[in-house]
Short mmCIF file of C-alpha atoms in Angstrom, two decimals:
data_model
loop_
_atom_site.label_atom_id
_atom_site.label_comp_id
_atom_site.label_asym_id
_atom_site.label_seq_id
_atom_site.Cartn_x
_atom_site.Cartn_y
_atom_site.Cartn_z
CA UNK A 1 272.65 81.90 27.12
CA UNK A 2 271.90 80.02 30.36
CA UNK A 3 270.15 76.44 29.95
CA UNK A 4 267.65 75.41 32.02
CA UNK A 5 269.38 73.97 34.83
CA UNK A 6 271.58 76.99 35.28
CA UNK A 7 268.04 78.86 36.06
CA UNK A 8 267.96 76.59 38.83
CA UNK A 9 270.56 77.60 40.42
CA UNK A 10 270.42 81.40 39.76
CA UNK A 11 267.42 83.44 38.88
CA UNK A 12 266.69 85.91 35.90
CA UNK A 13 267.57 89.62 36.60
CA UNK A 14 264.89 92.29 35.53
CA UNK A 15 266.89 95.31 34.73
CA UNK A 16 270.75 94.73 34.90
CA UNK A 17 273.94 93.05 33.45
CA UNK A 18 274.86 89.61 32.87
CA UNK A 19 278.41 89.03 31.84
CA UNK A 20 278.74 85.34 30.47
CA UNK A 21 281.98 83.31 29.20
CA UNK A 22 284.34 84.62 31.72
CA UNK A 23 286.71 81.51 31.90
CA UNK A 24 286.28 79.33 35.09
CA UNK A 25 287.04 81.25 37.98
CA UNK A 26 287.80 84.34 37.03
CA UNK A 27 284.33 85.93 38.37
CA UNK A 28 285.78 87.45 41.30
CA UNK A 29 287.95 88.91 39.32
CA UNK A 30 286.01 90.23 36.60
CA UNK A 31 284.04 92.17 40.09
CA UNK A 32 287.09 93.75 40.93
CA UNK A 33 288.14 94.98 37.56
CA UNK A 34 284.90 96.74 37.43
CA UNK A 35 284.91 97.88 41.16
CA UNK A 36 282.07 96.30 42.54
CA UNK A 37 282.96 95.54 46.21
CA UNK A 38 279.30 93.82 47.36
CA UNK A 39 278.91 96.66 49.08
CA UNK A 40 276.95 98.55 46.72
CA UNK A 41 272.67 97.72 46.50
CA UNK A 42 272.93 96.27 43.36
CA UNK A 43 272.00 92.25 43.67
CA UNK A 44 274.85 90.25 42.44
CA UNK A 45 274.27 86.43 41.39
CA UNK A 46 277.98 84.98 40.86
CA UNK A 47 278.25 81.27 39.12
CA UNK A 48 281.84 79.89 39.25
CA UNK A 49 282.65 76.43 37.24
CA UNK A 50 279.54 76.34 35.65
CA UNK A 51 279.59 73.42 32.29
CA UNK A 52 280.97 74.96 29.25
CA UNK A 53 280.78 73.65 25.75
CA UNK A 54 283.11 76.23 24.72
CA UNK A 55 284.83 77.30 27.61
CA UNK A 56 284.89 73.73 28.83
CA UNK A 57 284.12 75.40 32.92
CA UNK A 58 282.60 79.47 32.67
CA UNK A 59 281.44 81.67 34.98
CA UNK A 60 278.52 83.91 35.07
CA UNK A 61 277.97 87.29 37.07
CA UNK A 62 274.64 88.84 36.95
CA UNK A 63 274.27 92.43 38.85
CA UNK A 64 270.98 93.64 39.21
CA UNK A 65 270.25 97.51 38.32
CA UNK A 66 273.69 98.33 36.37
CA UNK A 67 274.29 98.91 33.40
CA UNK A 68 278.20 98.59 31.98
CA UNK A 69 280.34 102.17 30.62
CA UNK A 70 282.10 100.90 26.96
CA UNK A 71 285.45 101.29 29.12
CA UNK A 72 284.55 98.82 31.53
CA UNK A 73 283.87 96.37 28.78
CA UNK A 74 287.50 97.36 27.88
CA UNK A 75 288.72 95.96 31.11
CA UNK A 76 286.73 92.66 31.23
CA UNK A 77 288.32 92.09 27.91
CA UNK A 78 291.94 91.75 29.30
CA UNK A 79 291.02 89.22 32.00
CA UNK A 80 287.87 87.76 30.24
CA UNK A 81 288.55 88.35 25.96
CA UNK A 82 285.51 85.83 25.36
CA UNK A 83 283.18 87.40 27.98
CA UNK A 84 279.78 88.57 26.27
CA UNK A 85 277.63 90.96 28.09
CA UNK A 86 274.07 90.97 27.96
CA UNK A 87 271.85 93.99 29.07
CA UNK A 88 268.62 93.01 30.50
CA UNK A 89 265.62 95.12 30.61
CA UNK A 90 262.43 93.79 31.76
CA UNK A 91 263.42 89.86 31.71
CA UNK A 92 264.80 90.13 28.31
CA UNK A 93 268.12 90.56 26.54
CA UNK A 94 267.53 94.17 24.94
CA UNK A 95 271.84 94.17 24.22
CA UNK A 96 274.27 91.46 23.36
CA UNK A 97 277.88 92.34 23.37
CA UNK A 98 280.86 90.54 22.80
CA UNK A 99 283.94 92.18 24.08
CA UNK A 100 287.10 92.29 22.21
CA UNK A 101 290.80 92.87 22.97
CA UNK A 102 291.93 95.85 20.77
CA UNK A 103 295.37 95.43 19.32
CA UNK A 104 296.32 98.26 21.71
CA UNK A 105 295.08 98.94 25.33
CA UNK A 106 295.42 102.82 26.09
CA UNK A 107 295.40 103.97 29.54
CA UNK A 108 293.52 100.86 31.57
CA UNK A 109 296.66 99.75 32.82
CA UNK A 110 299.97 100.65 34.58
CA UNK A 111 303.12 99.37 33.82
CA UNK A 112 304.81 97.24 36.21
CA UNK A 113 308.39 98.69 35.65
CA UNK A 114 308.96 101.69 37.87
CA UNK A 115 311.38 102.78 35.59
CA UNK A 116 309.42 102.98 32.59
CA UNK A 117 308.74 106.50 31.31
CA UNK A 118 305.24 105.65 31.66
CA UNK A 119 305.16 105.85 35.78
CA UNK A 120 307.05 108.70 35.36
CA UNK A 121 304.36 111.55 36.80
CA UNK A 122 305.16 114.53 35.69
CA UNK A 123 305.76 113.44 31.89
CA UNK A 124 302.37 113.23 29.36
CA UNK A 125 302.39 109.45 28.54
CA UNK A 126 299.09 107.62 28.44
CA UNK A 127 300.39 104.05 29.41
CA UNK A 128 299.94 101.77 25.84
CA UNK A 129 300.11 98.01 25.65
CA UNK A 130 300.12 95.59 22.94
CA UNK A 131 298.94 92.32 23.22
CA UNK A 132 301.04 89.36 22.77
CA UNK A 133 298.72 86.90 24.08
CA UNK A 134 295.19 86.62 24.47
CA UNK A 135 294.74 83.14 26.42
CA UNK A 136 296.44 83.74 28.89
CA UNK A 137 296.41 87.44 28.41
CA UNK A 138 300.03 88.76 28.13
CA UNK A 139 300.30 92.47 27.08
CA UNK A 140 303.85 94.39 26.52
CA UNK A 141 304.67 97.97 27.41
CA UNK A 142 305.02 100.18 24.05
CA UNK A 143 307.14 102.22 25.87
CA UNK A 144 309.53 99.60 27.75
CA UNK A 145 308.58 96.15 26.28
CA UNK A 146 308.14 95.06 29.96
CA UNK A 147 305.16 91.98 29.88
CA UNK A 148 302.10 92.48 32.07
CA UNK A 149 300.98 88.95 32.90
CA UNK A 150 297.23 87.99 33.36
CA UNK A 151 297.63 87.65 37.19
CA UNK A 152 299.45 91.23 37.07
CA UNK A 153 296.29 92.63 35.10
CA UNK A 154 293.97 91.29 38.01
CA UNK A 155 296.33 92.38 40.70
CA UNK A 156 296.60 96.12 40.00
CA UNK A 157 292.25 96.17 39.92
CA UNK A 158 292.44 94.73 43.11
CA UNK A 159 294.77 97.35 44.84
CA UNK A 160 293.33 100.02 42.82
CA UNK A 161 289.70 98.49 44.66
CA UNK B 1 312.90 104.90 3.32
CA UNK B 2 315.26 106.81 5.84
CA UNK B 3 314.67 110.41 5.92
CA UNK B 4 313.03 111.94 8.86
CA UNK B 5 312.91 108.62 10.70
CA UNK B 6 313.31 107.85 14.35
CA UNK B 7 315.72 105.40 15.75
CA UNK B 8 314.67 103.62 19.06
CA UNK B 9 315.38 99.95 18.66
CA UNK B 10 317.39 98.07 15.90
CA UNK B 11 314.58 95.89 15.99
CA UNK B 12 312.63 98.64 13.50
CA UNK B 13 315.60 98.04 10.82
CA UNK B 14 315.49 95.04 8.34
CA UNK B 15 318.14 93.25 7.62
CA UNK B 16 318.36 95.12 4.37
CA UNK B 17 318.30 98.51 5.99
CA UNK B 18 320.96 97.39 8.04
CA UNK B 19 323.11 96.96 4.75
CA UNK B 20 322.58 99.65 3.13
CA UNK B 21 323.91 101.77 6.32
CA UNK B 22 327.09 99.34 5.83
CA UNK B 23 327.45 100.41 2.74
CA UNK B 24 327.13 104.28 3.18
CA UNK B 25 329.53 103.74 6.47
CA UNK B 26 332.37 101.93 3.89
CA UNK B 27 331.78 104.92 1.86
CA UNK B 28 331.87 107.21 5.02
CA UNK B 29 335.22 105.49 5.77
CA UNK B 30 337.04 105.97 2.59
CA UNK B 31 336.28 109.47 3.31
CA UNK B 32 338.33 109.69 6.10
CA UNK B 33 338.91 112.62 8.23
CA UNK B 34 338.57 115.28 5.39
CA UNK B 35 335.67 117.44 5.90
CA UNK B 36 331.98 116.33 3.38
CA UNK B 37 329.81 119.03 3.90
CA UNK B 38 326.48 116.75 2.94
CA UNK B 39 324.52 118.07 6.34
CA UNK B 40 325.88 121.58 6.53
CA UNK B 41 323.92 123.99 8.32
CA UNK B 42 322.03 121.36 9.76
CA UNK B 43 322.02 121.35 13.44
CA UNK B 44 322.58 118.34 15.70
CA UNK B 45 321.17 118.36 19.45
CA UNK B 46 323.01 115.95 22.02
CA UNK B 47 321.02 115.52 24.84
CA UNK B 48 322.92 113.28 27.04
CA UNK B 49 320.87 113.05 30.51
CA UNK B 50 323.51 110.35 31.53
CA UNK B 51 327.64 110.34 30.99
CA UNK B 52 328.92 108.83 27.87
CA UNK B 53 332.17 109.27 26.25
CA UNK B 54 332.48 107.55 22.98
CA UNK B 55 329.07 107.63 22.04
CA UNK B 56 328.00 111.16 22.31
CA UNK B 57 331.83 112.04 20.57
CA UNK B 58 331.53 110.18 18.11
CA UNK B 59 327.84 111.10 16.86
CA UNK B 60 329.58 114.69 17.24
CA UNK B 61 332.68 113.87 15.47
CA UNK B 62 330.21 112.25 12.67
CA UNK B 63 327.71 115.65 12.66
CA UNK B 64 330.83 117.81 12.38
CA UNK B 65 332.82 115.82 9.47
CA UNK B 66 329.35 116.03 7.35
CA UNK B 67 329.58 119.96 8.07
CA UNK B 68 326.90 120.38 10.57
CA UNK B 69 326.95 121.73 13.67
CA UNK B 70 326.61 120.32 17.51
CA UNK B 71 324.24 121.74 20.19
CA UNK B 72 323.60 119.68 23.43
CA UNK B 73 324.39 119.08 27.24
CA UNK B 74 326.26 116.16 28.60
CA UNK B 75 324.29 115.29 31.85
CA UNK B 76 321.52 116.51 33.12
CA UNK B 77 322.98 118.97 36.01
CA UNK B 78 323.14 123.00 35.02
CA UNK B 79 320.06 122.28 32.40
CA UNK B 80 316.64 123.24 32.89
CA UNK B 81 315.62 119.86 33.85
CA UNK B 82 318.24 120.20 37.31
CA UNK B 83 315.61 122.64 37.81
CA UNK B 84 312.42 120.32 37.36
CA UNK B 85 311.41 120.23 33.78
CA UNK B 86 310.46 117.45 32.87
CA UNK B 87 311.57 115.17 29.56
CA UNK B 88 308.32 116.36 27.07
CA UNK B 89 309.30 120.21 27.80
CA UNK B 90 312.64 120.02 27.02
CA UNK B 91 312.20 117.90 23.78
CA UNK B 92 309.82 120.46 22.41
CA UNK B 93 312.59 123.00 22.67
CA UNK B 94 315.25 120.88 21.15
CA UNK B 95 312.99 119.93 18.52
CA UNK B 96 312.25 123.87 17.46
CA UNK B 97 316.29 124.39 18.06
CA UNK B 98 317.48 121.23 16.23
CA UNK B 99 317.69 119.06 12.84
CA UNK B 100 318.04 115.93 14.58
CA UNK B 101 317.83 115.10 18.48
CA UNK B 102 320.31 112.21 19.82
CA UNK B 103 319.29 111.33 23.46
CA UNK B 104 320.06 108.84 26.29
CA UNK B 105 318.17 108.50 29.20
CA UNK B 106 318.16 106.55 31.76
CA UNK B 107 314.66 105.98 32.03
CA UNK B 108 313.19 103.29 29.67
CA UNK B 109 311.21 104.28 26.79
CA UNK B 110 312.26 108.01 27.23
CA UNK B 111 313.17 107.95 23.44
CA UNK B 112 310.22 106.43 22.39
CA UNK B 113 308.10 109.49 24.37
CA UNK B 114 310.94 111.78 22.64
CA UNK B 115 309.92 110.37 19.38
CA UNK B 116 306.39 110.92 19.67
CA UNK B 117 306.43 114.43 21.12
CA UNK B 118 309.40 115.77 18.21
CA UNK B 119 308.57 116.56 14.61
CA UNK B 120 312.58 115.67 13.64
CA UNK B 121 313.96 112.43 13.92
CA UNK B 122 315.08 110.95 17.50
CA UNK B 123 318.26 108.89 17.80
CA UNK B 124 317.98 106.40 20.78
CA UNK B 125 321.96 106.60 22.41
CA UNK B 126 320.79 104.65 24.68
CA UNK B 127 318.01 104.13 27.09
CA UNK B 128 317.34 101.76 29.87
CA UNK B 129 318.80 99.05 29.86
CA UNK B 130 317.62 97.15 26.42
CA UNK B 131 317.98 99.77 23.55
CA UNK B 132 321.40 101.00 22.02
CA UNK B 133 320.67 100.53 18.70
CA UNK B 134 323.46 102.93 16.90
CA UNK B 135 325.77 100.68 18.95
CA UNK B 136 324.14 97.34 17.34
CA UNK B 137 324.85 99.06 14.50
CA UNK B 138 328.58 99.11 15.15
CA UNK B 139 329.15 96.25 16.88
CA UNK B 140 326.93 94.27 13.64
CA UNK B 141 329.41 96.61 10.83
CA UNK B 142 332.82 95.66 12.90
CA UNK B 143 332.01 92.02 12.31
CA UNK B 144 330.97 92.60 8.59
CA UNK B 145 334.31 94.63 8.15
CA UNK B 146 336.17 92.55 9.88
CA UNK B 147 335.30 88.93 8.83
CA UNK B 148 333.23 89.97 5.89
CA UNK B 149 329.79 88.86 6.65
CA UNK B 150 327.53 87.62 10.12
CA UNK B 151 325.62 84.91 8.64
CA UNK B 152 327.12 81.43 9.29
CA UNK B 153 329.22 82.56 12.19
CA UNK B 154 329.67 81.39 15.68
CA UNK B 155 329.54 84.55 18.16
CA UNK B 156 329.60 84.37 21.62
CA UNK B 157 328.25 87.46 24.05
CA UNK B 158 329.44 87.17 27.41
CA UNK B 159 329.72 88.85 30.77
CA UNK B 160 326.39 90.80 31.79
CA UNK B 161 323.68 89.72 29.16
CA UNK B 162 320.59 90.95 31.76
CA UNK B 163 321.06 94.60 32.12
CA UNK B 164 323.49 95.93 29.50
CA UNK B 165 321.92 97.47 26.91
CA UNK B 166 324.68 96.66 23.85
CA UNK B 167 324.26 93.12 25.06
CA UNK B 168 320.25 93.24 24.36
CA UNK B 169 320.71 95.62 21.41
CA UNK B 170 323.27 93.01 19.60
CA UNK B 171 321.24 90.47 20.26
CA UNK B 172 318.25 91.65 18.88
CA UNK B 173 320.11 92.99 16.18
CA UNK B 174 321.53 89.35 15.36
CA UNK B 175 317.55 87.86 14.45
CA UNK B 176 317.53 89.73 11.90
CA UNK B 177 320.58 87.73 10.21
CA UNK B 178 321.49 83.86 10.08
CA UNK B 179 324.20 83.37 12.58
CA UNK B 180 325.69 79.43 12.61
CA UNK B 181 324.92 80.27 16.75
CA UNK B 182 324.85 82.43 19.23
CA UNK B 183 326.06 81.42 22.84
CA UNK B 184 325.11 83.37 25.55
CA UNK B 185 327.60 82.55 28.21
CA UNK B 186 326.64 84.55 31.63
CA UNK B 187 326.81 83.74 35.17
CA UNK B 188 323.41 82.82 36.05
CA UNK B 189 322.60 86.25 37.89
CA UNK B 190 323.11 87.67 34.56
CA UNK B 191 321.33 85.29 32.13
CA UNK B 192 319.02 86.99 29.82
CA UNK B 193 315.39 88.47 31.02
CA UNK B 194 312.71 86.12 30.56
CA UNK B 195 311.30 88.84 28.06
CA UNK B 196 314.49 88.40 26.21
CA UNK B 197 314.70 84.57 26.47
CA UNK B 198 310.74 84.44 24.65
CA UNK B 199 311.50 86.71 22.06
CA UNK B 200 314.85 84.66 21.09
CA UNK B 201 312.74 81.68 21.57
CA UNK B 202 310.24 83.19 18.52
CA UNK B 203 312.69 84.02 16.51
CA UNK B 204 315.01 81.86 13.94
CA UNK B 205 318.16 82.36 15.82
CA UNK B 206 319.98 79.22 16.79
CA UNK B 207 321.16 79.85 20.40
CA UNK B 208 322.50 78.50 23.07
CA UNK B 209 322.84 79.14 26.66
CA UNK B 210 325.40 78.77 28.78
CA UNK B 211 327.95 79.57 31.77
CA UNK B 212 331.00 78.01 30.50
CA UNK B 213 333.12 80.02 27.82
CA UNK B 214 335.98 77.40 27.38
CA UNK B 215 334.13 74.81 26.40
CA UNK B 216 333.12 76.71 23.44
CA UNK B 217 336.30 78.96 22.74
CA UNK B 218 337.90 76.93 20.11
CA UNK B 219 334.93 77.27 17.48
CA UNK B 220 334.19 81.42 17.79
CA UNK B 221 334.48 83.38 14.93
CA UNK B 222 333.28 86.36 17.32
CA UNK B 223 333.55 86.63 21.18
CA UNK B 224 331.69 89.82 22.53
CA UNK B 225 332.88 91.00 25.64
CA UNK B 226 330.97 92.99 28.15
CA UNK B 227 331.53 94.69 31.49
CA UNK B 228 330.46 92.69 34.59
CA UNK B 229 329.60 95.21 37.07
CA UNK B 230 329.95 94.70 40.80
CA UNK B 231 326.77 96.58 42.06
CA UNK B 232 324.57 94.14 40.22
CA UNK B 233 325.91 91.45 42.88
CA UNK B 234 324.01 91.56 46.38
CA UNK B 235 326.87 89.58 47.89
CA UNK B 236 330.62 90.90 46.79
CA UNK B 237 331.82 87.77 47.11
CA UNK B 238 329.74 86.49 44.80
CA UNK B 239 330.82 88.78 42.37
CA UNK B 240 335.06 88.39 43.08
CA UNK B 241 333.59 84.59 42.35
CA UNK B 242 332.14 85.17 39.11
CA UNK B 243 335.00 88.10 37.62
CA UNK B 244 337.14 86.12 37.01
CA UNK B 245 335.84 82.89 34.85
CA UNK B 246 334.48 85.50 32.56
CA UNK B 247 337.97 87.51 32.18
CA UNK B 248 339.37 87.25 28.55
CA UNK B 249 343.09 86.10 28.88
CA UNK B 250 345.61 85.49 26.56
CA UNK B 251 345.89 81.73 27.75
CA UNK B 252 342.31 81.28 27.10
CA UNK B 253 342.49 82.79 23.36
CA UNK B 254 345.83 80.62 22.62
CA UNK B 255 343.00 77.90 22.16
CA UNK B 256 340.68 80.18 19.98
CA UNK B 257 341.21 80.28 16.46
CA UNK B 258 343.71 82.67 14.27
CA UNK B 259 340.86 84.65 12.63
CA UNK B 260 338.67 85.00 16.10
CA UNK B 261 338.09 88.44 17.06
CA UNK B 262 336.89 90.08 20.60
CA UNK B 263 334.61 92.75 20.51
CA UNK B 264 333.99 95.16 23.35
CA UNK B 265 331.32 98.00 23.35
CA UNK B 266 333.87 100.07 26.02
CA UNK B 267 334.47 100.58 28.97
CA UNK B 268 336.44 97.70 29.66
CA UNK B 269 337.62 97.71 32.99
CA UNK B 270 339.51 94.32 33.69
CA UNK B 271 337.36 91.37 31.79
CA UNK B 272 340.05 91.93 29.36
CA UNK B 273 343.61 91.72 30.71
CA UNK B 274 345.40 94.04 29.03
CA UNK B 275 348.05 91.95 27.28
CA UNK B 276 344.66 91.07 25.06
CA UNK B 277 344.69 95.02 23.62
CA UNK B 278 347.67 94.35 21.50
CA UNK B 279 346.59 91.10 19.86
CA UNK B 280 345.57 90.55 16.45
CA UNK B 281 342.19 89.22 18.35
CA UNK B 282 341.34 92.88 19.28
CA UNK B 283 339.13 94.71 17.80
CA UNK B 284 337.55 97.17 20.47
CA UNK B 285 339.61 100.11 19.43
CA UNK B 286 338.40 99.45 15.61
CA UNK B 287 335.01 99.14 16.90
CA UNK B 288 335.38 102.11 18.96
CA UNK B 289 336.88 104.10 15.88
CA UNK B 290 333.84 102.23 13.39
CA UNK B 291 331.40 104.58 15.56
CA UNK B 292 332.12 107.71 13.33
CA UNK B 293 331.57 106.30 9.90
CA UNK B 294 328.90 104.70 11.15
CA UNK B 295 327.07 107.34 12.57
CA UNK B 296 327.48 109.82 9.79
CA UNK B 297 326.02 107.02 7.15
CA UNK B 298 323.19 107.20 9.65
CA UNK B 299 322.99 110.60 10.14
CA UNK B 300 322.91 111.45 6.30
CA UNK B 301 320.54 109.03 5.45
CA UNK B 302 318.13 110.52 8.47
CA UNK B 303 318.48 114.38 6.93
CA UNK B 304 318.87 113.37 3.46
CA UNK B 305 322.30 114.17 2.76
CA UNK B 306 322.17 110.41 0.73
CA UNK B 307 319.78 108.63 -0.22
#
């Protein structure tokens, strides 16, 4: 939860989302995984570096007025696996969430080798990583064993954008 | 343990499934070419989407020997697929036509879809470029025939160890077992994938890399030769650089010991010069002829024609 002199800085939300423990700097990203451009309505409040006691620096997004799908609290998971997300309804946390990194991620991600039988159109594969690290993330193709870096993960949200 | 499994990577096999497909294969080998009918009227589909010569004969030669019989296509031209089908189709019809389905493909993880989509098992020949594992299986036996165990050895892999698949499957075969080391001498073009490098790293294997093979000739027990080919070079001249530091010579195995041998998976071209072939260092053509035994211990231990 935020302390006092976070408040400061950025003010409660009344109905919304407010995605906390993303590691330092990765708040931009964590927008783009979930598609949010700034060009929406929705009020965005974006902390980056804030003090961490566990995270040593976090950041915090808060977005006013939306609410978060169970598949985009998939995705924040690759780039962001100690993230919690809050739902706020009239001031107050109604939802606390802590996302986790299943053993296998199903369909969130492409792989990056064009000759895997996953980027193959025409055949009926649902692109399926395992994780081999979760700090940094580093996932591996079931089908090829190619390894989908962190940076990777962030890069193919912001092209799909 | 073994019946109705899929084989995709040798890295599914323990070291103690390994065995006991030695010892079927010795078994297989004593048998010779007379005919044991332990798979008859099973069937056997070979779908080959790319060219291969010894390993599609050989899993024939091994399905016919054990009295079953051989359906398949050997590339990918005047099948269905020439036409557009894709992979998942035509694995559903092999799988209603066949006991067993024995692909290669030259897409990665095609065997692994295969395997998922078929109800009877898949056999991996080959997909990619870092799964082979029937030929691990080989290449692993020809040293265990040959020198009587792996553990404790010194083997050396050499030539293109980034995009040949025996070169990958071997290696990933050898964690399984306690080499004394394994060198990987390459040019460094052809060094290992960083994928590779990590998952030798986590492993127990002691290894070593390298780019120089006589420094090291004189302690192999096992020097595994593989094809350098010249379209992986941008520049040719690169390549006619390269060719020849990694071509196995007699002069270069005066300095090896008596017992060493020099495995190929085959095609050799010309890293071995041929006054090597009749050598009591080569063992290719063994390795080559290993293939059928081999395969049929794997092949009756996949239908249950032993157990």
């Amino acid at each position: 939860m935020m302390n006092g002199s976070e408040e400061l800085i950025v003010r409660k939300i009344r109905e919304g989302t407010v995605i906390d423990h993303i590691p330092g700097g990765q708040a931009l990203n964590v927008l783009k995984i979930l598609g949010v451009s700034g060009e929406e309505d929705h009020t965005i409040a974006i902390m980056i570096n804030a003090e961490s006691r566990k995270l040593g620096k976090k950041d915090i997004v808060k977005i006013e007025g939306r609410e978060l799908a169970p598949s985009e609290v998939d995705r924040i998971a690759i780039i962001a696996p100690k993230a919690t997300i809050n739902t706020i309804k009239n001031y107050r946390v109604t939802k606390k969430m802590k996302v986790k990194l299943p053993g296998e991620i199903r369909g969130l991600l492409r792989c990056t080798n064009p000759n895997c039988i996953s980027n193959k159109p025409r055949e009926p594969v649902i692109p399926s990583f395992t994780v081999a690290s979760r700090t940094p993330t580093l996932l591996v193709c079931k089908y090829c064993g190619t390894y989908i870096s962190h940076d990777e993960v962030v890069a193919q949200y912001t092209l799909a954008s | 343990m073994f019946k109705g499994r899929d084989v995709i990577s040798i890295l599914d096999f323990t070291r103690g499934e390994l065995e006991k497909i030695f010892r079927v294969a010795l078994k297989m080998e004593r048998i010779g070419k007379r005919e044991k009918p332990l798979l008859k009227d099973r069937v056997l589909a070979a779908a080959f989407f790319e060219p291969s010569t010894r390993t599609r004969l050989s899993f024939e030669a091994a399905m016919h020997r054990l009295g079953g019989s051989v359906i398949g296509f050997s590339d990918a031209e005047g099948t269905s697929l020439a036409k557009g089908e894709n992979l998942a189709d035509t694995v559903k019809m092999l799988d209603s036509y066949a006991d067993v389905i024995v692909m290669r493909h030259r897409v990665e993880g095609a065997a692994k879809l295969a395997a998922e989509i078929a109800e009877v098992p898949v056999i991996n020949a080959g997909d990619g470029s870092k799964h082979h594992p029937t030929q691990a299986m080989i290449d692993l036996y020809t040293i265990w025939r040959e020198l009587g165990r792996i553990d404790g050895l010194h083997i050396a892999l050499t030539g293109d160890l980034r995009y040949g698949r025996a070169a990958a499957s071997i290696l990933y075969a050898l964690t399984k077992f306690k080499p004394k080391r394994v060198s990987l001498i390459s040019p460094a073009s052809l060094k290992p994938r960083k994928e590779m490098g990590d998952f030798l790293r986590g492993s127990k294997l002691k290894f070593f890399e390298g780019e120089n093979l006589e420094e090291i000739i004189q302690d192999l027990d096992v020097l595994y030769v593989t094809r350098i080919q010249k379209e992986r070079f941008p520049d040719p001249a690169e390549y006619e650089k390269v060719k020849g530091s990694y071509r196995i010579a007699p002069e270069l195995l005066s300095r090896a010991k008596k017992t060493t041998i020099v495995l190929h998976p085959l095609p050799k071209i010309d890293e071995i010069d041929l006054q090597v072939d009749g050598t009591k260092f080569a063992k290719y053509f063994q390795q080559a002829a290993y293939g059928v035994p081999v395969r049929m211990a794997l092949l009756a231990l996949l239908l249950g024609g032993v157990r």
